[in-house]
C-alpha cells in the first residue's frame, strides 16, 4: 500500500483504493492500543509536530497518542502559544518549523486551504487536521473505519449527515469518502445550513430528520456551533432541537440496527438526545477509539516506517 | 522632436479610421494622418516603423489603484504610471481609497501633481463620494471638481445607505460628473471571499452571491430614474447586472458600465488550489456570467474595459485565502486579454480599441482618445500577433499579484507615446 501524494490534505484527492488501503492498515494497528505496553518502535527517532490554530481536544490528543504509540517524538503547538500571537505569518511559522527538520506536520487551521498553502511551500509531509469548512480527512477515515466494523461492506450503505452542512468540514470529507466507497449520502438540515450546489457533489438533500432516518443505515449528527444562531441561520436552539435533535421518538421508524455517529464535541440535548447518545445504537466512542489506530496508520504510511515494520 | 509612425494599421474609432496610414506628431500634437507611402522623406524626424502593428490612440484605464498616498509599499503613482505606460496606457483614473482618502482638495492636488511630475501618463483623480468612504456624509464635491477630479466613487466600498446614494446622485448633477459605484450589498457578502457556487461549497469558502451585485445595480438604476445624474457601474461581473444595465439603457437612462479583463477571462474554477491571486472583489464568476458579459460587450451594453489595477505586495497575498487582500494588477495584461475577445469574435479590433480609448473619453468628457489632427498626441503601437508568456516578475508595477503569470498570450505593446514623447519601448 503506497499513497500517491506526500500529504493528506483531503479525501477529495484520494482514490477508493487508497482509502481502503488506509482502513486496512488501520485495522492492523488497533491491536497495539490493547496491549499493556502500548508502544511499537516503528517511528522511533522521527519528529511529528502538531500545529493547531484552532481549539481541539479529541483530534490533537488522538494525533499525539498515535505518534507516541509509534515511538515518534510529538511536539504540540497551539495558536495561543505560537508566534502567531506576535504577528508572525502562517507561512513564516511553517518555514521556521521546517528548519528544525520535522518529519511530519499536522495542521489545523480555521481557514479553508491554509494547510494546502503550507504543504505547497514546505517539503515535509502535511496532514490536514481540519481546515475551515473544507476538509477533515482523518475524521472521515475513522468514521468509515467505524462503519466498516459494524457493517462489513461499505458499498450500498445509506447514510444521513444531519446539521450545519454549510460550515462542516466533517460533512465534506465524509461526503467525498462515502461516495467514493459506493455509499449513498443524504444531507439533512434547515435550508439555511445546506450550501449552494451541494447536490452537484452527488448527494440528496432533505429537510425532515424523521423522514431521513427512516431510510438509512447510518445517521451522522453534526455539532451545531453555538455562534451560528447569532448569524441567523436558525431562530433559536429550542426550534432547532424540535426539528433536528435526534431523539428516540424521531428514530421510531428507523432500522433496528441503525448506527448513530457524532464527530464531537456534542451539544447534549441540542443535536442529539442524551439517551440516544448513550444508547445501544451509538458508536460515538468507537469513533474516538478508532481515531488513534487510523492516525497511526496514516503516520506509518506517510513516513514509511523505516526498516522496523514490526508492530 | 518630430515623430513619424509609418506603415502601421491605424485604428481610430472616433474618426472611423481603419487602414494603413502614416501618423506625424510634432509639438505634442497629431499633425497629420495620411495614407501610407505618400509622405516625403524627413531627416529631421524620428521614424518608427510600425509595419505589422496597430497604431491606435493611447489606452485609457478609468479604474486603477495607485496606492499613494498611504500604501506606497504596494505601488506609487510613479510605479503605477510606469506600469500603465508598459501596458499601452496614456490616461488612467486613480481611485480615492488611499490613506488619507481622496475626499478633499489637498489629497487630489497631491495625487495630480505627483503624476504630472512623473509626466509619462495622464493620471487623473477620482474623488470620494462620501467623506472617509464611510457612506455617511457627502464629500465636498464642488471643491473636489475645482481641484480636478473627473468622477466620484467610494470604490472598494459601496454606498450602502439608500438615502445617501440618492442624495449623491442628486447633488452630483450640479457638476455633471459620474458616480462610479462598486455594487455590492455588504450584508450578503459578509465574510465572503469568492463567488457563491458549487465551487465555494466544495472548497469550504464563504461565497459572495451575484445577487449582492444585482440588487445594488438595480437600486442605483431605480434611484437614477428619479434623480437624474450619471451612474457608472464599476467592474460589472454578474450576468444579471449586465441585463439590468441593458434595460436601463433602453429606457434612456444615463448609465454606463465597465468590465475588468479578469471577469471575461477567468471563472471561479480558478479558485481551486486556493491561489490568492484569484481573490478579487467582485469575485471571479461562473461561465454563464462570462457569456453574458461577452454578449454585453458585443451589443454595447458594456461600454468600456477598465482593469481595476489593484496592486498588493507579496505579504498581503501570501496569506491564507480568507486573510489575503482582494485584487490583482491589470495594466500590463489588459491588452493581450482584451485581444482574446477579438480572436473569439466577441469584438472587432476597432471595437476593442474603442472600449479602451474613445468610449471612456466620451463617458468622462475628456478631449482625448482619438488621433484627430490637432489632438494631444497620445498613441499606442502594438503587435496584435506577437506570442509570449506573461512574466509577472517583469511587470513595471511594484506588485506582481497576477493570476495570469505564465499564461501564453498574444499581443504586445511596442511603443507608448504620451504628449508626443515616447514613454515606453518594448
XYZ file of C-alpha atoms in Angstrom:
737
model
C 0.000 0.000 0.000
C 1.512 3.313 -1.121
C -0.029 6.750 -1.005
C 0.259 8.827 -4.161
C 0.803 12.266 -2.612
C 3.263 13.348 0.049
C 0.437 14.955 2.036
C -3.037 14.056 3.258
C -4.848 17.320 2.612
C -8.287 15.928 1.967
C -10.344 12.949 0.913
C -11.189 14.517 -2.434
C -7.728 13.795 -3.942
C -7.662 10.180 -2.631
C -8.731 7.169 -4.667
C -11.038 4.458 -3.389
C -8.058 2.085 -3.373
C -6.060 4.474 -1.200
C -8.966 4.906 1.213
C -9.462 1.148 1.548
C -5.714 0.623 1.914
C -5.590 3.157 4.748
C -8.523 1.459 6.504
C -6.912 -1.969 6.165
C -3.666 -0.640 7.593
C -5.560 0.967 10.486
C -7.173 -2.374 11.384
C -3.734 -3.879 11.844
C -2.745 -1.052 14.202
C -5.760 -1.415 16.508
C -4.202 -4.228 18.472
C -1.295 -2.053 19.646
C -3.622 0.075 21.769
C -4.954 -3.013 23.562
C -1.536 -4.080 24.849
C -0.374 -3.343 28.306
C 2.713 -1.666 26.861
C 1.140 0.419 24.121
C 4.190 1.206 22.081
C 5.937 -0.049 18.977
C 9.286 1.254 17.708
C 8.049 1.980 14.164
C 8.730 5.740 14.110
C 11.497 5.900 16.665
C 13.664 8.953 16.067
C 11.023 10.689 13.948
C 9.639 14.098 14.869
C 5.986 14.982 14.442
C 4.651 18.477 15.039
C 1.008 19.124 15.879
C 0.369 22.696 14.725
C -3.113 23.676 15.864
C -4.512 27.143 15.167
C -7.940 26.134 16.423
C -9.089 24.595 19.664
C -9.206 20.815 19.750
C -9.294 18.069 22.368
C -10.056 14.892 20.504
C -8.122 15.371 17.294
C -4.980 16.828 18.815
C -4.809 14.223 21.572
C -5.547 11.451 19.123
C -2.680 12.519 16.844
C -0.387 12.863 19.837
C -1.220 9.427 21.201
C -0.918 7.888 17.737
C 2.545 9.382 17.296
C 3.701 8.346 20.754
C 2.460 4.779 20.367
C 4.640 4.607 17.267
C 7.590 5.953 19.326
C 7.812 9.262 17.443
C 8.647 12.466 19.269
C 5.494 14.577 19.198
C 5.508 18.318 19.757
C 2.316 20.304 20.257
C 1.951 23.923 19.227
C -1.285 25.778 19.649
C -2.084 29.183 18.210
C -2.250 30.866 21.585
C 1.301 29.793 22.451
C 2.795 30.265 18.967
C 4.380 33.302 17.347
C 1.075 33.870 15.532
C 0.120 35.993 18.522
C 3.209 38.094 17.802
C 2.011 38.606 14.253
C 4.176 36.026 12.523
C 2.622 34.958 9.238
C 1.370 31.428 8.754
C 3.990 30.709 6.142
C 6.843 32.068 8.259
C 5.740 29.847 11.134
C 5.787 26.875 8.777
C 9.227 27.768 7.372
C 10.654 28.084 10.870
C 9.260 24.750 11.970
C 10.567 23.146 8.799
C 14.030 24.492 9.589
C 14.031 22.218 12.648
C 13.649 19.154 10.395
C 10.366 17.617 11.463
C 9.229 14.503 9.607
C 5.534 15.316 9.647
C 3.457 18.423 10.204
C -0.146 18.087 11.327
C -2.074 21.287 10.740
C -5.445 22.516 11.878
C -6.489 25.999 10.778
C -9.729 27.962 10.765
C -9.388 28.980 7.131
C -10.080 26.608 4.252
C -6.950 25.941 2.219
C -4.423 27.018 4.866
C -2.783 23.558 5.177
C -2.640 23.417 1.372
C -0.652 26.637 1.281
C 1.777 25.282 3.883
C 2.124 21.975 2.045
C 2.885 23.777 -1.205
C 5.798 25.633 0.386
C 7.469 23.027 2.611
C 8.980 19.653 1.852
C 7.878 17.562 4.807
C 4.518 15.791 4.620
C 1.448 17.604 5.931
C -1.703 16.054 7.341
C -4.745 18.291 7.348
C -6.352 18.005 10.785
C -9.247 20.215 9.689
C -9.253 23.384 7.565
C -12.116 25.834 7.847
C -15.272 24.442 6.305
C -13.278 22.474 3.759
C -11.992 19.041 4.815
C -11.192 16.933 7.863
C -9.843 13.820 6.180
C -8.768 11.802 9.246
C -12.233 12.223 10.738
C -13.901 10.824 7.621
C -11.462 7.913 7.502
C -12.049 6.983 11.136
C -15.777 7.272 10.523
C -15.544 4.818 7.635
C -13.418 2.506 9.748
C -16.112 2.556 12.425
C -18.913 1.923 9.955
C -16.967 -0.907 8.340
C -16.500 -2.621 11.672
C -20.250 -2.812 12.100
C -21.428 -3.356 8.551
C -18.755 -5.441 6.848
C -19.267 -3.773 3.489
C -19.452 -0.044 2.798
C -20.821 -0.134 -0.743
C -24.578 0.208 -0.868
C -24.975 1.626 2.626
C -27.212 4.651 3.057
C -26.130 7.491 5.299
C -27.766 10.695 6.512
C -25.498 13.551 7.597
C -27.508 15.948 9.721
C -26.915 19.545 10.789
C -24.889 22.519 9.648
C -23.620 21.136 6.347
C -22.593 24.599 5.130
C -19.965 25.084 7.806
C -18.916 21.464 8.244
C -15.581 20.075 7.082
C -16.603 16.733 8.565
C -19.587 16.658 6.211
C -17.498 17.477 3.139
C -14.811 14.896 3.853
C -17.401 12.246 4.643
C -19.385 13.032 1.507
C -16.267 12.545 -0.635
C -15.210 9.412 1.237
C -18.625 7.771 1.306
C -19.408 8.454 -2.338
C -16.018 7.102 -3.389
C -16.789 3.925 -1.445
C -20.136 3.441 -3.141
C -22.387 4.656 -0.339
C -25.496 6.812 -0.751
C -25.491 10.105 1.134
C -28.365 12.359 2.116
C -27.667 15.670 3.825
C -30.298 16.921 6.233
C -30.783 20.313 7.828
C -32.623 23.598 7.508
C -32.124 25.176 4.042
C -30.041 27.942 5.665
C -27.442 25.315 6.545
C -27.388 23.498 3.203
C -24.775 25.151 0.968
C -25.401 26.182 -2.635
C -24.788 23.436 -5.169
C -24.189 20.622 -2.655
C -26.290 18.292 -4.808
C -23.640 18.652 -7.551
C -21.397 16.511 -5.356
C -23.885 13.667 -5.752
C -25.854 13.822 -2.510
C -29.589 14.051 -1.842
C -30.989 16.889 0.276
C -33.781 16.510 2.842
C -35.130 18.903 5.447
C -37.036 16.401 7.593
C -34.995 14.376 10.079
C -37.606 11.715 10.805
C -38.117 11.038 7.118
C -34.355 10.832 6.589
C -33.540 8.461 9.437
C -36.266 6.076 8.319
C -34.346 5.486 5.080
C -30.768 4.991 6.222
C -28.310 2.533 7.755
C -26.188 5.224 9.395
C -27.040 8.644 10.773
C -24.244 11.088 11.458
C -25.186 14.067 13.626
C -23.060 17.218 13.365
C -22.296 19.681 16.083
C -24.205 22.939 15.936
C -21.728 25.710 16.581
C -23.211 27.989 19.187
C -22.367 31.189 17.285
C -24.469 30.174 14.280
C -27.641 31.344 15.972
C -26.255 34.866 16.012
C -25.796 34.639 12.252
C -29.497 33.993 11.929
C -29.169 30.509 10.463
C -31.925 29.298 12.781
C -34.279 31.171 15.092
C -33.471 29.525 18.432
C -31.936 26.394 19.918
C -35.399 25.373 21.047
C -36.683 25.470 17.492
C -33.587 23.721 16.150
C -33.939 20.922 18.666
C -37.622 20.495 17.922
C -36.815 19.919 14.287
C -33.351 18.386 14.185
C -32.455 16.858 17.546
C -32.081 13.083 17.201
C -34.431 11.646 19.796
C -35.816 8.175 20.399
C -39.124 9.424 19.062
C -37.599 10.544 15.748
C -35.951 7.112 15.484
C -39.183 5.153 15.844
C -39.398 4.267 12.157
C -35.696 3.604 11.685
C -33.909 0.305 11.101
C -33.353 -1.742 14.211
C -29.589 -1.874 13.585
C -29.087 1.781 12.678
C -25.696 3.233 13.597
C -25.601 6.638 15.268
C -22.453 8.698 14.951
C -21.200 12.105 16.030
C -17.727 13.566 15.462
C -17.852 15.517 18.738
C -17.851 17.649 20.653
C -21.525 17.052 21.372
C -24.034 19.687 22.426
C -26.133 17.391 24.563
C -29.809 17.914 24.005
C -29.390 20.271 21.066
C -28.484 17.988 18.175
C -28.732 14.660 19.957
C -30.703 13.499 22.988
C -28.808 12.113 25.942
C -30.471 8.683 25.866
C -29.783 8.289 22.148
C -26.184 9.343 22.578
C -25.654 6.765 25.295
C -27.990 4.169 23.795
C -27.200 0.884 22.050
C -27.042 2.315 18.537
C -24.431 4.924 19.356
C -20.891 4.273 18.147
C -19.598 7.693 19.144
C -16.866 6.389 21.429
C -15.900 3.710 18.901
C -15.157 6.588 16.543
C -12.812 8.133 19.052
C -11.184 4.788 19.716
C -10.666 4.136 16.009
C -9.177 7.589 15.559
C -5.930 6.550 17.201
C -5.407 3.469 15.025
C -6.376 5.369 11.898
C -3.878 8.133 12.611
C -1.174 5.588 13.448
C -1.813 4.017 10.058
C -1.534 7.330 8.226
C 1.701 8.237 10.004
C 3.101 4.849 9.181
C 2.103 5.128 5.525
C 3.398 8.690 5.103
C 6.678 8.188 6.925
C 7.364 4.765 5.507
C 8.054 3.279 8.899
C 11.759 2.860 8.221
C 13.123 -0.667 8.450
C 11.201 -1.594 11.552
C 7.784 -2.601 10.373
C 7.144 -4.951 13.229
C 4.121 -3.872 15.143
C 11.039 66.283 -31.616
C 9.074 65.312 -34.657
C 7.919 61.729 -34.748
C 6.631 59.805 -37.763
C 4.899 56.452 -37.323
C 4.988 54.718 -40.694
C 3.392 51.665 -42.267
C 1.097 50.782 -39.398
C -2.570 49.898 -39.468
C -4.156 52.943 -37.902
C -7.331 52.326 -35.912
C -9.032 55.496 -34.711
C -12.629 54.617 -33.887
C -13.712 58.193 -33.134
C -12.863 59.200 -36.704
C -13.926 55.932 -38.297
C -10.404 55.275 -39.484
C -9.116 51.748 -40.008
C -6.357 51.374 -42.616
C -2.743 51.885 -43.490
C -1.701 55.408 -42.595
C 1.357 57.353 -41.541
C 0.985 59.488 -38.435
C 3.036 62.640 -37.966
C 3.462 64.008 -34.471
C 5.099 67.268 -33.529
C 4.894 69.718 -30.658
C 2.962 67.149 -28.669
C 0.024 67.011 -31.046
C -1.077 64.981 -34.055
C -0.024 66.910 -37.182
C -1.351 64.636 -39.866
C -2.710 61.186 -40.622
C -2.148 60.348 -44.274
C -2.325 57.160 -46.329
C 0.890 55.128 -46.073
C 3.686 55.623 -48.555
C 2.713 59.090 -49.712
C 4.947 61.004 -47.363
C 8.238 62.614 -48.313
C 11.464 61.701 -46.528
C 12.068 63.835 -43.474
C 15.559 63.551 -41.996
C 14.730 65.765 -39.026
C 12.114 63.350 -37.734
C 12.436 60.173 -35.719
C 10.813 57.389 -37.684
C 9.012 54.452 -36.077
C 8.329 51.645 -38.495
C 5.036 50.140 -37.367
C 4.777 47.504 -40.063
C 2.577 44.651 -38.874
C 1.467 46.724 -35.904
C -1.669 48.551 -34.898
C -1.400 52.290 -34.282
C -4.196 53.485 -32.008
C -4.996 56.274 -29.589
C -3.276 55.667 -26.231
C -5.351 53.415 -23.997
C -7.375 54.846 -21.116
C -7.976 52.916 -17.906
C -10.625 54.613 -15.832
C -10.165 52.341 -12.803
C -6.751 51.985 -11.161
C -5.448 51.951 -7.586
C -2.019 53.567 -7.338
C -1.916 53.346 -3.512
C -0.301 56.732 -2.996
C -0.621 58.314 -0.513
C -0.612 55.699 2.204
C 0.307 52.334 0.769
C 3.457 53.121 -1.176
C 4.874 49.678 -0.453
C 2.265 48.281 -2.845
C 2.506 50.901 -5.590
C 3.377 54.551 -6.032
C 1.985 56.954 -8.557
C 5.349 56.728 -10.321
C 5.490 52.907 -10.448
C 1.819 52.817 -11.376
C 2.410 55.200 -14.267
C 5.365 53.106 -15.458
C 3.131 50.050 -15.375
C 0.434 51.949 -17.293
C 2.867 53.068 -19.993
C 4.149 49.495 -20.360
C 0.568 48.362 -20.881
C -0.044 50.935 -23.619
C -1.989 53.348 -21.435
C -1.649 57.118 -21.660
C -4.528 58.017 -19.347
C -5.611 56.424 -16.085
C -8.047 57.425 -13.369
C -6.927 56.827 -9.786
C -9.446 55.620 -7.212
C -9.651 57.512 -3.918
C -9.201 54.667 -1.408
C -5.820 55.972 -0.368
C -4.729 56.952 3.138
C -5.714 59.678 3.704
C -8.730 59.141 1.468
C -9.018 61.419 -1.548
C -12.070 63.180 -0.211
C -10.548 66.650 -0.127
C -8.701 69.095 -2.317
C -5.272 68.642 -0.754
C -5.126 64.921 -1.474
C -6.442 65.456 -5.011
C -3.797 68.086 -5.655
C -1.063 65.875 -4.245
C -2.056 62.950 -6.448
C -2.348 65.019 -9.590
C 0.903 66.888 -9.014
C 2.813 63.665 -8.354
C 1.537 62.279 -11.619
C 2.384 65.462 -13.516
C 5.890 65.499 -12.084
C 6.411 61.983 -13.360
C 4.911 63.010 -16.656
C 4.637 59.706 -18.522
C 0.918 59.181 -18.150
C -2.063 61.426 -17.612
C -3.124 60.190 -14.198
C -6.480 61.671 -13.276
C -8.047 61.588 -9.843
C -11.426 60.271 -8.793
C -12.794 61.864 -5.639
C -14.692 60.103 -2.877
C -18.490 60.201 -2.890
C -18.566 60.344 0.902
C -16.104 61.623 3.452
C -13.664 58.925 4.503
C -15.502 56.452 2.212
C -17.767 55.951 5.207
C -21.005 56.164 3.250
C -22.425 58.812 5.577
C -21.683 62.417 4.597
C -21.130 63.634 1.048
C -17.639 64.892 0.283
C -17.195 68.490 -0.862
C -17.875 67.599 -4.464
C -17.711 71.148 -5.770
C -14.300 71.765 -4.263
C -13.063 68.386 -5.492
C -14.185 69.219 -9.021
C -12.334 72.514 -8.844
C -9.248 70.588 -7.775
C -9.569 68.409 -10.845
C -11.427 65.174 -10.090
C -13.208 63.657 -13.076
C -15.687 61.450 -11.215
C -16.734 60.363 -7.737
C -16.524 56.894 -6.225
C -16.253 55.115 -2.882
C -14.721 52.184 -4.769
C -13.881 49.194 -2.649
C -16.793 50.220 -0.504
C -20.277 50.532 -1.896
C -22.531 53.371 -0.810
C -24.868 51.164 1.208
C -27.278 53.754 2.568
C -30.110 54.338 0.086
C -30.725 57.905 1.139
C -27.049 58.843 0.912
C -26.849 57.371 -2.579
C -29.956 59.241 -3.623
C -28.516 62.491 -2.319
C -25.200 61.796 -4.032
C -26.894 61.286 -7.388
C -28.939 64.451 -6.928
C -26.112 66.591 -5.657
C -23.562 65.497 -8.261
C -25.880 66.711 -11.032
C -24.614 70.237 -10.385
C -21.167 69.173 -11.525
C -22.141 66.806 -14.331
C -19.640 64.202 -13.170
C -20.475 60.498 -13.000
C -20.730 58.483 -9.794
C -18.851 55.205 -10.066
C -20.388 52.513 -7.880
C -18.735 49.360 -6.600
C -22.018 47.462 -6.459
C -22.171 45.047 -3.566
C -24.764 44.611 -0.846
C -22.415 44.002 2.050
C -24.767 42.019 4.261
C -24.970 39.400 1.505
C -21.203 39.118 1.075
C -20.005 39.487 4.663
C -17.006 37.244 5.262
C -17.094 36.026 1.670
C -14.018 35.635 -0.469
C -15.176 34.039 -3.705
C -18.244 33.615 -5.886
C -21.016 31.630 -4.226
C -21.338 28.444 -6.230
C -20.841 24.704 -6.046
C -17.137 25.503 -6.045
C -17.299 27.661 -2.908
C -19.266 24.811 -1.345
C -16.608 22.263 -2.296
C -13.743 24.483 -1.174
C -15.454 25.431 2.068
C -15.027 29.149 1.379
C -17.739 31.686 2.148
C -19.458 32.799 -1.014
C -20.332 36.216 -2.417
C -23.526 35.698 -4.431
C -24.228 37.563 -7.678
C -27.444 38.919 -6.157
C -25.293 41.123 -3.940
C -24.207 42.936 -7.101
C -27.552 42.773 -8.888
C -29.561 44.265 -6.042
C -27.329 47.312 -5.795
C -27.208 47.821 -9.551
C -30.992 47.663 -9.569
C -31.276 50.062 -6.625
C -28.961 52.594 -8.205
C -30.802 52.452 -11.507
C -34.118 52.890 -9.683
C -32.730 55.945 -7.885
C -31.190 57.342 -11.059
C -34.525 57.224 -12.820
C -35.918 59.678 -10.280
C -32.913 61.812 -9.514
C -31.144 62.255 -12.806
C -27.382 62.410 -12.596
C -24.971 59.936 -14.117
C -24.172 56.432 -12.922
C -21.203 54.345 -13.980
C -21.219 50.740 -12.752
C -17.681 49.638 -11.927
C -16.290 46.192 -12.798
C -19.563 44.503 -13.696
C -19.275 40.774 -13.077
C -22.764 39.308 -12.900
C -24.777 38.359 -15.979
C -27.982 39.631 -14.395
C -26.374 43.018 -13.727
C -25.472 43.271 -17.411
C -29.141 42.696 -18.218
C -30.208 45.382 -15.715
C -27.886 47.904 -17.360
C -29.150 46.880 -20.792
C -32.738 47.589 -19.763
C -31.808 50.889 -18.129
C -30.038 51.995 -21.289
C -33.084 51.022 -23.344
C -35.082 53.383 -21.142
C -32.617 56.116 -21.979
C -31.099 56.458 -18.527
C -27.614 57.917 -18.109
C -25.983 54.680 -17.012
C -22.725 53.249 -18.298
C -20.572 50.370 -17.153
C -17.153 48.788 -17.352
C -15.761 45.281 -17.176
C -12.338 44.176 -15.983
C -10.366 41.748 -18.188
C -10.241 39.070 -15.484
C -14.027 38.982 -15.390
C -14.196 37.872 -19.017
C -11.059 35.689 -18.856
C -11.401 33.508 -15.749
C -14.177 31.669 -13.903
C -14.390 30.697 -10.256
C -12.962 27.309 -11.243
C -9.578 29.061 -10.945
C -10.023 29.364 -7.177
C -9.434 25.614 -6.825
C -5.983 25.292 -5.321
C -6.533 28.415 -3.207
C -4.191 30.680 -5.217
C -4.830 34.053 -3.567
C -4.212 35.787 -6.900
C -7.662 34.546 -7.832
C -9.204 36.561 -4.999
C -10.780 39.833 -6.030
C -13.940 41.834 -5.463
C -16.221 41.331 -7.243
C -15.078 37.725 -7.389
C -14.472 35.560 -10.439
C -17.874 34.290 -11.531
C -19.410 31.401 -13.449
C -19.121 30.654 -17.171
C -22.737 31.806 -17.638
C -21.749 35.236 -16.294
C -18.798 35.385 -18.688
C -21.132 34.513 -21.559
C -23.494 37.344 -20.543
C -20.570 39.749 -20.214
C -19.381 38.879 -23.706
C -22.874 39.420 -25.069
C -22.904 42.775 -23.253
C -19.563 43.751 -24.770
C -20.796 42.753 -28.196
C -24.049 44.695 -28.120
C -22.507 47.731 -26.428
C -24.247 47.351 -23.066
C -20.771 47.221 -21.548
C -19.174 50.483 -22.601
C -15.556 50.164 -21.618
C -12.792 47.877 -20.438
C -11.092 49.016 -17.209
C -8.576 46.953 -15.280
C -9.287 47.651 -11.590
C -5.473 47.525 -11.276
C -5.126 46.615 -7.590
C -1.509 46.084 -6.566
C -0.776 44.164 -3.356
C 2.664 43.121 -2.206
C 3.617 39.527 -1.515
C 2.916 39.707 2.218
C -0.663 40.804 1.556
C -1.239 37.958 -0.848
C 0.923 35.213 0.677
C -1.605 34.503 3.359
C -4.467 32.114 3.844
C -7.282 32.654 1.350
C -9.594 34.361 3.806
C -6.994 36.839 5.098
C -5.404 37.693 1.725
C -6.234 41.085 0.190
C -8.715 41.383 -2.667
C -7.459 42.410 -6.102
C -4.922 41.876 -8.857
C -2.701 44.053 -11.027
C -4.109 44.565 -14.502
C -2.417 47.262 -16.542
C 0.226 45.055 -18.136
C -2.097 42.224 -19.125
C -5.100 44.241 -20.317
C -4.154 44.289 -23.998
C -3.471 40.583 -24.554
C -6.570 39.599 -22.544
C -8.746 42.053 -24.490
C -7.344 40.776 -27.776
C -8.728 37.352 -26.899
C -12.157 38.922 -27.342
C -11.164 39.785 -30.900
C -9.920 36.236 -31.539
C -13.212 34.895 -30.198
C -15.108 37.332 -32.443
C -16.830 38.967 -29.493
C -15.458 42.318 -30.646
C -13.817 43.582 -33.808
C -10.402 45.105 -33.342
C -11.773 48.647 -33.776
C -14.498 47.889 -31.203
C -11.885 46.684 -28.739
C -9.828 49.837 -29.308
C -12.950 51.944 -28.865
C -13.625 50.422 -25.431
C -10.110 51.344 -24.372
C -9.990 54.828 -25.905
C -12.772 56.933 -27.382
C -15.621 55.468 -25.345
C -14.027 56.127 -21.932
C -13.092 59.612 -23.203
C -16.725 60.195 -24.090
C -18.089 58.991 -20.734
C -15.614 61.018 -18.695
C -15.742 64.007 -21.065
C -12.065 64.031 -21.926
C -10.908 65.653 -25.156
C -8.753 62.619 -25.930
C -8.914 59.066 -27.135
C -8.589 59.893 -30.834
C -5.853 60.518 -33.390
C -7.623 63.552 -34.838
C -5.374 66.256 -36.271
C -4.586 68.833 -33.600
C -5.348 66.454 -30.707
C -2.836 65.678 -27.976
C -0.504 63.018 -29.352
C -1.308 60.038 -27.101
C -0.612 56.918 -29.128
C -0.077 53.209 -28.602
C 1.623 50.925 -31.103
C 1.122 47.207 -30.585
C 1.743 43.975 -32.408
C -1.536 42.039 -32.128
C 0.025 38.729 -33.112
C 3.222 38.578 -31.079
C 3.124 35.497 -28.873
C 4.817 35.321 -25.493
C 4.337 34.243 -21.903
C 3.207 36.647 -19.206
C 6.041 37.135 -16.715
C 4.715 38.852 -13.612
C 8.224 39.211 -12.200
C 8.982 41.585 -15.062
C 5.995 43.869 -14.522
C 6.847 47.535 -14.066
C 4.271 47.632 -11.300
C 5.726 47.295 -7.815
C 3.361 44.395 -7.201
C 3.244 41.121 -9.095
C -0.112 39.791 -7.953
C -1.469 38.351 -11.183
C -3.313 35.091 -11.824
C -2.101 35.302 -15.424
C 1.561 34.759 -14.600
C 2.919 32.185 -17.024
C -0.063 32.391 -19.383
C 0.745 32.120 -23.082
C -0.797 35.224 -24.657
C -0.848 37.152 -27.914
C -0.456 40.891 -28.433
C 2.258 43.127 -27.075
C 2.792 46.868 -26.821
C 5.868 48.016 -28.706
C 5.625 51.774 -28.056
C 3.571 54.089 -25.936
C 3.605 57.794 -26.741
C 2.235 60.439 -24.408
C 2.027 64.093 -25.443
C 4.279 63.297 -28.393
C 7.018 61.726 -26.273
C 7.880 58.038 -26.218
C 7.127 56.796 -22.698
C 7.606 53.096 -23.270
C 9.523 50.988 -25.754
C 9.435 47.212 -25.717
